Coordinates of C-alpha atoms in Angstrom, one line a residue:
Chain A
X12 CA 117.9 38.3 197.0
X13 CA 117.5 42.0 197.5
X14 CA 116.1 44.6 195.1
X15 CA 118.0 47.7 194.1
X16 CA 115.9 49.7 196.6
X17 CA 116.6 47.2 199.5
X18 CA 120.3 47.1 198.8
X19 CA 120.6 50.9 198.6
X20 CA 118.8 51.2 201.9
X21 CA 121.0 48.5 203.5
X22 CA 124.1 50.2 202.3
X23 CA 123.0 53.6 203.4
X24 CA 122.0 52.4 206.9
X25 CA 125.6 51.5 207.8
X26 CA 127.3 54.1 205.6
X27 CA 125.5 57.1 207.0
X28 CA 127.4 57.0 210.3
X29 CA 130.3 59.5 210.5
X30 CA 133.3 57.9 208.8
X31 CA 135.9 60.0 210.5
X32 CA 137.2 61.1 214.0
X33 CA 135.9 64.3 215.5
X34 CA 139.3 66.2 215.5
X35 CA 140.7 68.1 213.8
X36 CA 137.2 69.2 213.2
X37 CA 137.8 71.3 210.1
X38 CA 139.6 68.5 208.3
X39 CA 137.1 65.7 209.1
X40 CA 134.0 67.8 208.7
X41 CA 135.2 68.6 205.2
X42 CA 135.8 64.9 204.5
X43 CA 132.3 64.0 205.8
X44 CA 130.5 66.9 204.1
X45 CA 130.3 65.4 200.6
X46 CA 129.3 62.0 201.9
X47 CA 126.2 63.6 203.6
X48 CA 125.1 65.2 200.3
X49 CA 124.0 61.9 199.0
X50 CA 124.8 60.6 195.6
X51 CA 123.3 57.5 194.0
X52 CA 125.7 55.0 195.7
X53 CA 125.7 53.1 192.4
X54 CA 129.2 51.6 192.9
X55 CA 128.7 50.1 196.4
X56 CA 125.3 48.8 195.4
X57 CA 126.8 47.1 192.3
X58 CA 129.4 45.5 194.5
X59 CA 126.7 44.2 196.9
X60 CA 124.6 42.9 194.0
X61 CA 127.6 41.1 192.4
X62 CA 128.2 39.5 195.8
X63 CA 124.6 38.4 196.2
X64 CA 124.7 36.6 192.8
X65 CA 126.7 33.9 194.6
X66 CA 124.6 33.4 197.7
X67 CA 123.9 35.3 200.9
X68 CA 125.8 38.6 201.2
X69 CA 129.2 38.1 202.7
X70 CA 129.1 40.7 205.6
X71 CA 132.7 41.7 204.8
X72 CA 131.4 43.0 201.4
X73 CA 130.1 46.0 203.2
X74 CA 133.6 47.0 204.2
X75 CA 134.6 46.8 200.5
X76 CA 131.5 48.7 199.4
X77 CA 132.4 51.4 201.9
X78 CA 135.9 51.6 200.6
X79 CA 134.6 51.9 197.0
X80 CA 132.2 54.8 197.9
X81 CA 134.9 56.6 199.9
X82 CA 137.3 56.2 197.0
X83 CA 134.6 57.6 194.6
X84 CA 134.0 60.6 196.8
X85 CA 137.8 61.2 197.2
X86 CA 138.1 61.4 193.4
X87 CA 135.2 63.9 193.2
X88 CA 136.8 66.1 195.9
X89 CA 140.1 66.2 194.1
X90 CA 138.6 66.4 190.6
X91 CA 136.5 69.4 191.7
X92 CA 139.7 71.2 192.9
X93 CA 141.5 70.4 189.6
X94 CA 138.5 71.4 187.5
X95 CA 137.7 74.5 189.7
X96 CA 134.1 73.3 189.9
X97 CA 131.9 75.3 192.3
X98 CA 128.9 73.0 192.5
X99 CA 128.5 69.3 193.2
X100 CA 125.3 67.5 194.0
X101 CA 123.5 70.8 193.9
X102 CA 125.7 72.2 196.7
X103 CA 129.0 74.0 197.1
X104 CA 132.0 71.7 196.4
X105 CA 134.2 70.9 199.3
X106 CA 136.9 73.4 198.4
X107 CA 134.3 76.1 197.9
X108 CA 132.7 75.5 201.3
X109 CA 136.0 75.0 203.1
X110 CA 139.1 76.0 201.2
X111 CA 141.5 74.3 198.7
X112 CA 144.2 73.1 201.2
X113 CA 141.6 71.6 203.5
X114 CA 139.7 70.0 200.6
X115 CA 142.9 68.5 199.2
X116 CA 143.8 67.0 202.6
X117 CA 140.2 65.9 203.2
X118 CA 140.4 63.9 199.9
X119 CA 143.6 62.3 201.1
X120 CA 142.1 61.1 204.4
X121 CA 139.0 59.8 202.5
X122 CA 141.3 57.6 200.4
X123 CA 143.2 56.4 203.5
X124 CA 139.9 55.7 205.3
X125 CA 138.8 53.6 202.3
X126 CA 141.9 51.5 202.9
X127 CA 141.0 51.2 206.5
X128 CA 137.7 49.7 205.5
X129 CA 139.5 47.2 203.2
X130 CA 141.7 46.1 206.1
X131 CA 138.6 44.9 208.0
X132 CA 137.9 42.0 205.6
X133 CA 139.1 38.4 206.2
X134 CA 142.8 38.2 205.5
X135 CA 142.4 35.5 202.9
X136 CA 140.6 37.9 200.6
X137 CA 142.8 40.9 201.3
X138 CA 145.7 40.6 198.7
X139 CA 143.3 40.0 195.8
X140 CA 140.9 42.8 196.8
X141 CA 143.8 45.2 197.5
X142 CA 145.4 44.4 194.1
X143 CA 142.2 45.2 192.1
X144 CA 141.4 48.2 194.2
X145 CA 144.9 49.7 193.7
X146 CA 145.0 48.9 190.0
X147 CA 141.6 50.6 189.6
X148 CA 142.6 53.6 191.7
X149 CA 145.6 54.2 189.4
X150 CA 143.5 53.9 186.3
X151 CA 141.0 56.4 187.5
X152 CA 143.8 58.9 188.1
X153 CA 145.1 58.1 184.6
X154 CA 141.6 58.8 183.2
X155 CA 141.4 62.2 185.0
X156 CA 144.9 63.1 183.7
X157 CA 143.9 62.2 180.1
X158 CA 140.7 64.2 180.5
X159 CA 142.6 67.3 181.5
X160 CA 145.1 66.8 178.7
X161 CA 142.3 66.4 176.1
X162 CA 140.9 69.8 177.1
X163 CA 144.0 71.4 175.6
X164 CA 144.2 69.3 172.5
X165 CA 142.6 70.2 169.2
X166 CA 141.7 66.8 168.1
X167 CA 140.9 63.7 170.1
X168 CA 140.0 60.5 168.3
X169 CA 137.0 58.4 169.2
X170 CA 139.2 55.6 170.5
X171 CA 141.2 58.0 172.6
X172 CA 138.1 59.4 174.1
X173 CA 136.7 55.9 174.7
X174 CA 139.9 54.9 176.5
X175 CA 139.8 58.0 178.7
X176 CA 136.2 57.5 179.7
X177 CA 136.8 53.8 180.4
X178 CA 139.6 54.8 182.7
X179 CA 137.9 57.7 184.3
X180 CA 134.5 56.3 184.8
X181 CA 134.0 52.7 183.7
X182 CA 136.7 50.8 185.5
X183 CA 135.4 51.9 188.8
X184 CA 132.0 50.3 188.0
X185 CA 133.7 47.3 186.6
X186 CA 135.9 46.8 189.6
X187 CA 132.9 47.3 192.0
X188 CA 131.3 44.3 190.3
X189 CA 134.5 42.1 190.4
X190 CA 135.3 43.1 194.0
X191 CA 131.8 42.0 195.0
X192 CA 132.2 38.8 193.0
X193 CA 135.6 38.0 194.7
X194 CA 134.0 38.4 198.1
X195 CA 131.3 36.0 197.0
X196 CA 133.8 33.3 196.1
X197 CA 133.2 33.6 192.4
X198 CA 135.6 31.9 190.0
X199 CA 137.7 33.7 187.4
X200 CA 135.2 33.3 184.6
X201 CA 132.4 34.9 186.5
X202 CA 134.8 37.6 187.9
X203 CA 135.9 38.5 184.3
X204 CA 132.4 38.7 182.8
X205 CA 131.1 40.8 185.7
X206 CA 134.0 43.2 185.3
X207 CA 133.3 43.5 181.6
X208 CA 129.5 44.0 182.3
X209 CA 130.3 46.9 184.6
X210 CA 132.8 48.4 182.2
X211 CA 130.4 48.5 179.2
X212 CA 127.6 49.6 181.5
X213 CA 129.8 52.5 182.5
X214 CA 130.6 53.6 178.9
X215 CA 126.9 53.3 177.9
X216 CA 126.0 55.5 180.9
X217 CA 128.6 58.1 179.8
X218 CA 127.2 58.2 176.3
X219 CA 123.7 58.8 177.8
X220 CA 125.1 61.5 180.0
X221 CA 126.7 63.3 177.1
X222 CA 123.4 62.8 175.1
X223 CA 121.2 64.1 177.8
X224 CA 123.4 67.1 178.4
X225 CA 122.7 68.1 174.8
X226 CA 119.3 66.7 174.0
X227 CA 117.7 66.0 177.4
X228 CA 114.3 67.4 178.3
X229 CA 115.2 70.3 180.6
X230 CA 112.0 69.6 182.6
X231 CA 113.0 65.9 183.3
X232 CA 116.7 66.5 183.4
X233 CA 116.6 69.3 185.9
X234 CA 119.2 71.5 184.3
X235 CA 119.6 73.7 181.2
X236 CA 120.8 71.7 178.2
X237 CA 124.2 72.4 176.7
X238 CA 126.3 72.6 179.9
X239 CA 129.1 70.6 178.2
X240 CA 128.9 72.9 175.1
X241 CA 129.2 76.1 177.3
X242 CA 132.2 74.5 179.1
X243 CA 133.9 73.5 175.8
X244 CA 134.0 69.9 177.0
X245 CA 135.0 67.2 174.7
X246 CA 132.1 64.6 174.6
X247 CA 131.2 61.6 172.5
X248 CA 128.9 63.9 170.6
X249 CA 131.5 66.5 169.7
X250 CA 134.1 64.0 168.7
X251 CA 131.6 62.2 166.4
X252 CA 130.4 65.4 164.8
X253 CA 134.0 66.4 164.1
X254 CA 134.5 63.0 162.5
X255 CA 131.6 63.1 160.2
X256 CA 131.2 66.8 159.3
X257 CA 132.4 68.2 156.1
X258 CA 135.3 70.7 156.2
X259 CA 133.0 73.8 156.4
X260 CA 130.9 72.4 159.2
X261 CA 134.0 71.3 161.0
X262 CA 135.4 74.8 160.8
X263 CA 132.1 76.3 162.1
X264 CA 132.1 73.9 165.0
X265 CA 135.7 74.6 166.0
X266 CA 135.0 78.4 165.7
X267 CA 131.8 78.1 167.8
X268 CA 133.7 76.2 170.5
X269 CA 136.2 79.0 170.7
X270 CA 133.5 81.7 170.8
X271 CA 131.4 83.2 173.5
X272 CA 128.5 83.6 171.0
X273 CA 125.2 83.9 172.9
X274 CA 123.6 81.5 170.5
X275 CA 126.5 79.0 170.8
X276 CA 124.4 76.2 172.3
X277 CA 121.6 76.4 169.8
X278 CA 124.1 76.6 166.9
X279 CA 126.1 73.6 168.1
X280 CA 123.0 71.6 168.7
X281 CA 121.8 72.4 165.2
X282 CA 125.1 71.1 163.7
X283 CA 124.8 68.0 165.9
X284 CA 121.3 67.3 164.5
X285 CA 122.4 68.1 160.9
X286 CA 125.2 65.5 161.4
X287 CA 122.8 62.9 162.9
X288 CA 124.8 62.9 166.1
X289 CA 121.6 62.4 168.2
X290 CA 120.6 59.2 166.4
X291 CA 124.2 58.0 166.4
X292 CA 124.5 58.5 170.2
X293 CA 121.3 56.7 171.0
X294 CA 122.6 53.8 168.9
X295 CA 126.1 53.9 170.5
X296 CA 124.5 53.8 173.9
X297 CA 122.5 50.7 173.0
X298 CA 125.6 49.0 171.5
X299 CA 127.5 49.4 174.8
X300 CA 124.4 48.3 176.7
X301 CA 124.1 45.2 174.6
X302 CA 127.8 44.4 175.1
X303 CA 127.2 44.7 178.8
X304 CA 124.2 42.4 178.7
X305 CA 126.1 39.7 176.7
X306 CA 128.7 39.6 179.5
X307 CA 126.0 39.3 182.1
X308 CA 124.5 36.4 180.2
X309 CA 127.9 34.7 180.4
X310 CA 127.9 34.8 184.2
X311 CA 127.2 31.2 185.3
X312 CA 124.5 31.6 187.9
X313 CA 120.8 31.0 187.4
X314 CA 119.0 33.6 185.5
X315 CA 116.7 34.6 188.3
X316 CA 119.6 35.8 190.5
X317 CA 120.5 38.4 187.8
X318 CA 117.2 40.2 188.2
X319 CA 118.4 43.0 190.5
X320 CA 121.5 43.7 188.3
X321 CA 119.2 44.0 185.2
X322 CA 117.0 46.2 187.1
X323 CA 119.9 48.5 188.1
X324 CA 121.2 48.6 184.6
X325 CA 117.8 49.5 183.2
X326 CA 117.4 52.2 185.8
X327 CA 120.8 53.7 185.0
X328 CA 120.1 53.6 181.3
X329 CA 116.5 54.9 181.5
X330 CA 115.2 51.7 180.0
X331 CA 112.5 49.2 180.8
X332 CA 113.9 45.8 181.7
Chain B
X10 CA 174.5 44.0 210.4
X11 CA 174.7 46.9 208.1
X12 CA 175.9 50.5 208.6
X13 CA 173.8 53.5 207.8
X14 CA 175.8 54.0 204.6
X15 CA 175.3 50.4 203.6
X16 CA 171.6 50.4 204.2
X17 CA 171.1 53.7 202.4
X18 CA 172.9 52.3 199.4
X19 CA 171.0 49.0 199.6
X20 CA 167.6 50.9 199.7
X21 CA 168.6 53.2 196.9
X22 CA 169.8 50.5 194.6
X23 CA 166.3 49.0 194.4
X24 CA 164.3 52.3 194.9
X25 CA 166.0 54.2 192.1
X26 CA 164.1 52.2 189.4
X27 CA 161.1 54.0 188.0
X28 CA 158.2 53.4 190.3
X29 CA 155.5 54.1 187.7
X30 CA 154.2 53.1 184.3
X31 CA 155.3 55.1 181.2
X32 CA 151.8 56.4 180.3
X33 CA 150.2 58.9 180.7
X34 CA 153.7 60.3 180.6
X35 CA 152.9 63.8 182.1
X36 CA 151.3 62.2 185.2
X37 CA 153.9 59.6 185.9
X38 CA 156.9 61.8 185.1
X39 CA 155.5 64.3 187.6
X40 CA 155.2 61.4 190.2
X41 CA 158.7 60.1 189.5
X42 CA 160.3 63.6 189.4
X43 CA 160.5 64.3 193.2
X44 CA 161.8 60.8 193.9
X45 CA 164.8 61.4 191.6
X46 CA 165.8 64.6 193.4
X47 CA 167.0 62.5 196.3
X48 CA 166.3 63.2 199.9
X49 CA 167.9 61.5 202.8
X50 CA 165.7 58.4 202.8
X51 CA 165.7 58.5 206.6
X52 CA 162.4 56.7 207.0
X53 CA 163.0 53.7 204.9
X54 CA 166.5 53.3 206.4
X55 CA 165.0 53.5 209.9
X56 CA 162.6 50.7 208.8
X57 CA 165.3 48.5 207.5
X58 CA 167.5 49.1 210.6
X59 CA 164.6 48.3 213.0
X60 CA 164.1 45.1 211.0
X61 CA 167.8 44.1 211.1
X62 CA 167.8 44.4 214.9
X63 CA 166.0 41.1 215.0
X64 CA 168.1 39.1 212.5
X65 CA 168.8 39.0 208.8
X66 CA 166.7 41.6 206.8
X67 CA 163.4 40.1 205.8
X68 CA 163.3 40.8 202.1
X69 CA 159.7 41.9 202.3
X70 CA 160.8 44.8 204.4
X71 CA 162.0 46.5 201.3
X72 CA 158.4 46.6 200.0
X73 CA 157.4 48.3 203.3
X74 CA 160.4 50.7 203.1
X75 CA 159.4 51.6 199.5
X76 CA 155.8 52.3 200.6
X77 CA 157.1 54.5 203.4
X78 CA 159.3 56.6 201.1
X79 CA 156.5 56.9 198.5
X80 CA 154.1 58.0 201.3
X81 CA 156.6 60.6 202.5
X82 CA 157.0 62.0 199.0
X83 CA 153.3 62.0 198.5
X84 CA 152.9 64.2 201.6
X85 CA 155.6 66.6 200.3
X86 CA 153.9 67.0 196.9
X87 CA 150.6 67.8 198.5
X88 CA 152.0 69.9 201.3
X89 CA 153.9 72.0 198.7
X90 CA 150.7 72.6 196.8
X91 CA 148.9 73.6 200.0
X92 CA 151.8 75.8 201.2
X93 CA 152.4 77.3 197.7
X94 CA 156.1 76.4 198.1
X95 CA 158.2 76.9 195.0
X96 CA 161.4 75.0 196.0
X97 CA 162.0 71.6 197.4
X98 CA 165.3 69.8 197.6
X99 CA 166.8 72.8 195.9
X100 CA 164.7 72.3 192.8
X101 CA 161.3 73.5 191.6
X102 CA 158.4 71.7 193.4
X103 CA 156.3 69.3 191.4
X104 CA 153.4 71.8 190.9
X105 CA 155.9 74.5 189.9
X106 CA 157.6 72.3 187.3
X107 CA 154.4 70.7 186.0
X108 CA 151.1 72.3 187.2
X109 CA 148.8 72.1 190.2
X110 CA 146.3 69.6 188.9
X111 CA 149.0 67.2 187.6
X112 CA 150.9 67.5 190.9
X113 CA 147.8 66.8 192.9
X114 CA 147.1 63.7 190.8
X115 CA 150.7 62.7 190.9
X116 CA 150.5 62.8 194.7
X117 CA 147.5 60.6 194.6
X118 CA 149.1 57.9 192.4
X119 CA 152.2 58.0 194.7
X120 CA 150.1 57.1 197.6
X121 CA 148.3 54.3 195.8
X122 CA 151.7 53.0 194.5
X123 CA 152.8 52.9 198.2
X124 CA 149.8 50.6 198.9
X125 CA 150.8 48.5 195.9
X126 CA 154.2 47.9 197.5
X127 CA 152.6 47.0 200.8
X128 CA 150.5 44.4 199.0
X129 CA 153.6 42.5 198.0
X130 CA 154.4 41.3 201.5
X131 CA 153.5 37.9 203.0
X132 CA 149.8 37.9 203.7
X133 CA 150.3 37.0 207.4
X134 CA 151.9 40.4 208.0
X135 CA 149.5 42.4 205.8
X136 CA 146.7 43.4 208.2
X137 CA 149.0 44.6 211.0
X138 CA 151.2 46.5 208.6
X139 CA 148.3 48.1 206.8
X140 CA 146.7 49.0 210.1
X141 CA 149.7 50.9 211.3
X142 CA 150.4 52.5 207.9
X143 CA 146.8 53.7 207.6
X144 CA 146.7 55.1 211.2
X145 CA 150.0 56.9 210.5
X146 CA 148.8 58.3 207.2
X147 CA 145.8 59.8 208.8
X148 CA 147.8 61.3 211.7
X149 CA 150.2 62.9 209.2
X150 CA 147.2 64.6 207.5
X151 CA 145.9 65.7 210.8
X152 CA 149.3 67.3 211.6
X153 CA 149.4 69.2 208.3
X154 CA 145.8 70.4 209.0
X155 CA 146.8 71.7 212.5
X156 CA 150.0 73.3 211.1
X157 CA 147.8 75.2 208.6
X158 CA 145.3 76.2 211.3
X159 CA 148.1 77.4 213.6
X160 CA 149.3 79.8 211.0
X161 CA 146.1 81.8 211.4
X162 CA 146.0 81.6 215.1
X163 CA 147.5 84.3 217.4
X164 CA 148.6 82.0 220.2
X165 CA 149.6 78.4 220.1
X166 CA 150.7 76.7 223.3
X167 CA 153.8 74.6 223.6
X168 CA 151.7 71.5 224.1
X169 CA 149.6 72.2 221.0
X170 CA 152.7 72.8 218.9
X171 CA 154.4 69.6 220.2
X172 CA 151.2 67.6 219.3
X173 CA 151.2 69.1 215.8
X174 CA 154.9 68.4 215.2
X175 CA 154.5 64.9 216.6
X176 CA 151.6 64.2 214.1
X177 CA 153.1 66.0 211.1
X178 CA 156.7 64.7 211.5
X179 CA 157.4 62.3 214.3
X180 CA 154.8 59.5 213.9
X181 CA 156.1 58.7 210.4
X182 CA 159.6 58.1 211.9
X183 CA 158.0 56.2 214.7
X184 CA 155.9 54.1 212.4
X185 CA 158.9 53.4 210.2
X186 CA 160.6 51.8 213.2
X187 CA 157.6 49.8 214.3
X188 CA 156.8 48.6 210.7
X189 CA 160.4 47.3 210.4
X190 CA 160.1 45.7 213.8
X191 CA 156.9 43.9 212.9
X192 CA 158.5 42.6 209.7
X193 CA 161.3 41.3 211.9
X194 CA 158.9 39.3 214.1
X195 CA 159.4 41.6 217.1
X196 CA 157.1 41.3 220.1
X197 CA 154.8 44.1 221.3
X198 CA 157.3 45.3 223.9
X199 CA 160.0 45.9 221.3
X200 CA 157.6 47.3 218.8
X201 CA 156.4 49.9 221.4
X202 CA 159.8 51.0 222.4
X203 CA 161.0 51.3 218.8
X204 CA 157.9 53.4 218.0
X205 CA 158.6 55.7 220.9
X206 CA 162.3 55.9 220.0
X207 CA 161.4 57.1 216.5
X208 CA 158.8 59.5 217.9
X209 CA 161.1 61.3 220.3
X210 CA 163.9 61.3 217.7
X211 CA 161.6 63.0 215.3
X212 CA 160.6 65.8 217.8
X213 CA 164.3 66.2 218.7
X214 CA 165.1 66.6 215.1
X215 CA 162.4 69.2 214.6
X216 CA 163.7 71.3 217.6
X217 CA 167.1 71.2 215.9
X218 CA 165.6 72.2 212.6
X219 CA 164.0 75.2 214.2
X220 CA 167.2 76.0 216.1
X221 CA 169.4 75.8 213.0
X222 CA 167.1 77.9 211.0
X223 CA 167.6 80.7 213.5
X224 CA 171.1 80.2 214.9
X225 CA 172.7 77.8 212.4
X226 CA 176.1 78.7 210.8
X227 CA 175.1 79.9 207.3
X228 CA 178.3 78.4 205.9
X229 CA 177.6 74.9 207.3
X230 CA 173.8 75.1 207.0
X231 CA 173.8 76.2 203.4
X232 CA 171.0 78.8 203.6
X233 CA 170.5 82.2 205.1
X234 CA 169.3 82.0 208.7
X235 CA 165.9 83.2 209.6
X236 CA 163.8 81.6 206.9
X237 CA 161.1 80.7 209.4
X238 CA 161.1 84.3 210.8
X239 CA 160.7 85.8 207.3
X240 CA 157.9 83.3 206.6
X241 CA 156.2 84.1 210.0
X242 CA 156.3 80.4 210.8
X243 CA 155.4 79.3 214.3
X244 CA 158.4 77.3 215.7
X245 CA 159.5 75.9 219.0
X246 CA 161.6 79.0 219.4
X247 CA 158.8 81.6 218.8
X248 CA 156.4 79.8 221.1
X249 CA 158.9 79.6 223.9
X250 CA 159.9 83.3 223.5
X251 CA 156.2 84.3 223.7
X252 CA 155.9 82.2 226.8
X253 CA 158.8 83.7 228.7
X254 CA 159.0 87.3 227.4
X255 CA 157.6 90.2 229.5
X256 CA 154.6 92.0 228.1
X257 CA 156.7 94.7 226.3
X258 CA 158.9 92.2 224.6
X259 CA 155.9 90.0 223.7
X260 CA 154.3 93.1 222.0
X261 CA 157.6 93.8 220.1
X262 CA 157.8 90.2 218.9
X263 CA 154.2 90.2 217.7
X264 CA 154.7 93.5 216.0
X265 CA 157.9 92.3 214.3
X266 CA 156.1 89.2 213.0
X267 CA 153.5 91.4 211.4
X268 CA 156.0 93.8 209.9
X269 CA 158.1 93.7 206.8
X270 CA 160.9 95.5 208.6
X271 CA 164.2 94.9 206.8
X272 CA 165.9 94.2 210.1
X273 CA 163.2 91.8 211.2
X274 CA 165.4 88.8 211.3
X275 CA 168.1 90.4 213.4
X276 CA 165.6 92.0 215.7
X277 CA 163.8 88.7 216.4
X278 CA 167.0 86.8 216.9
X279 CA 168.1 89.4 219.4
X280 CA 164.9 89.0 221.3
X281 CA 165.4 85.2 221.1
X282 CA 168.9 85.6 222.6
X283 CA 167.7 88.0 225.3
X284 CA 165.0 85.4 226.3
X285 CA 167.6 82.6 226.4
X286 CA 165.7 80.8 223.6
X287 CA 168.9 79.4 222.1
X288 CA 170.1 77.7 225.3
X289 CA 166.6 76.5 226.0
X290 CA 166.2 75.0 222.5
X291 CA 169.6 73.1 222.8
X292 CA 168.4 71.7 226.1
X293 CA 165.0 70.8 224.8
X294 CA 166.6 69.0 221.8
X295 CA 168.7 67.0 224.2
X296 CA 165.8 66.1 226.4
X297 CA 163.9 64.6 223.5
X298 CA 167.1 62.9 222.4
X299 CA 167.6 61.4 225.8
X300 CA 164.0 60.2 225.9
X301 CA 164.5 58.5 222.5
X302 CA 167.6 56.8 223.8
X303 CA 165.9 55.5 227.0
X304 CA 163.4 53.8 224.7
X305 CA 166.1 52.3 222.6
X306 CA 167.7 51.0 225.8
X307 CA 164.5 49.2 226.6
X308 CA 164.6 47.2 223.3
X309 CA 165.5 43.7 224.2
X310 CA 168.2 42.9 221.8
X311 CA 171.9 42.8 222.5
X312 CA 173.5 46.2 222.7
X313 CA 175.8 45.6 219.7
X314 CA 172.9 45.3 217.3
X315 CA 171.7 48.8 218.2
X316 CA 174.9 50.4 216.8
X317 CA 173.6 51.5 213.4
X318 CA 170.5 53.0 215.0
X319 CA 172.6 55.0 217.4
X320 CA 174.8 56.0 214.5
X321 CA 171.8 57.3 212.5
X322 CA 170.4 59.1 215.5
X323 CA 173.7 60.8 216.1
X324 CA 174.0 61.7 212.5
X325 CA 170.6 63.2 212.4
X326 CA 171.1 65.2 215.6
X327 CA 174.6 66.3 214.7
X328 CA 176.1 64.5 217.7
X329 CA 179.0 62.2 218.2
X330 CA 177.8 58.7 219.3

């Protein structure tokens, strides 16, 4: 069995080769560009780990893992166009470095190249793998659509936000697990619980992401806190604050989010603290994490084999195992 | 065996059902919108016709035909964003009716939905069908990229333009034929010649399109001639004119294309006529058409079965059979 570090290195060693033809150069350089900027490769590593739960890694799982990582990067390229984001992984986004039409097209060929990887696996696995991959791809698009719609809505309920985040972020982690499990010959019970493990891990990770953006140590976190507040983004924190605040505080919050007040971040953070949002978020993160772990318990393989997955979950959620 | 009209109706009867879920409504309405505006459905009908050459239509071919039509519409949605086109099929383009982010995402889910259709066919056909579909999808993206790059280039050779058009337009027609043939159990010889038939038919059609835009009868053609000239588009006509014109005429042409002269269209058309571009284009169209027909001759099925394909080719190229 392989550790997180070993699997990451193993994945990277075969993924780092150029994924695209040479010509037309502009198109395929744009498509390759984001892949070379790194990223944590969480999804393909989850896929490989889920696979290794059931025995030696099935070599074909690397094709699936490559498809997953290409799909993930395709969504980043298109999301960055939609959100007009200038920076990704500390570097100019694809449409900033190249141009929007080329980035749009580069995203398209990344997705198609993902399907090319899927088509390399043994035919007996193909329909089931394609089915879950397609379903997940549509759900991720649905999540992005809801995210954009929520930006223009005054109120978003906790449940609506949770659904959006699940679609936009978590189902890809969940599917990565299940795809790996399918390639390992896992039965439906194990497939299901690994999917749910990945899903709750994803939501837990998002809560942490929202929390760190507001309350993270700038030294450790590497960026100025409050980015989501400056960008008027709906987050778990904002939605909870609006749920629990009294009417006056709610009005202040809504007004602050509309304003360009230079003390906006500090003022919002103060309201968050007054409403106990920080404690609530830490607890919420733990609840999702516990749910994930309960599903991992249910997976019917000997405990020792789950070590790397627990290690990865702890690493993602900044916890000790 | 079914006529062009019968196959079109048969395809439409099952394609007209909504292809997408209900929610998120904005996303999936945008995806469905372009499909309901019609279009000639040439590609799926070519696929069905190629299939019927080899016997009764294999029901699974409809899934492939649906994937082809969804793919085609996906490229239109994304191309219209890239080209900032406001009108398609006489109606507002998707990004004009909705907005750019939603249109971009709608294109993405159209492509994924195409793959969902492919995944409904018998597993034994799946790897070969996916392989050709993926290859074609990438080539169409490459064609669009070259088309955009050519817009900013001063000179484009005939061969370069032919390559671009082949990628952007013809390979999709070619692949539609071959995909239908594969689903009909055709051998490699017949697959190859049907692919080449579709390819040359596609180039021939493009030459005609360029010709009609310049010299078409406005009454029959339904739009003012010279749209490509107004839009400074590179076409078979312009490239040939620049190839054969003397230096003075070449300079005039280049200057006209840079200008907003109100007589631009008439002046360019006059140069085209002086250079014999109209006769040349009619001949070129016929040459590609003849090449297509030679490949159709090579297909080893009895002549009578080729009737509907000849009918469709003649219909597309405005010819009598």
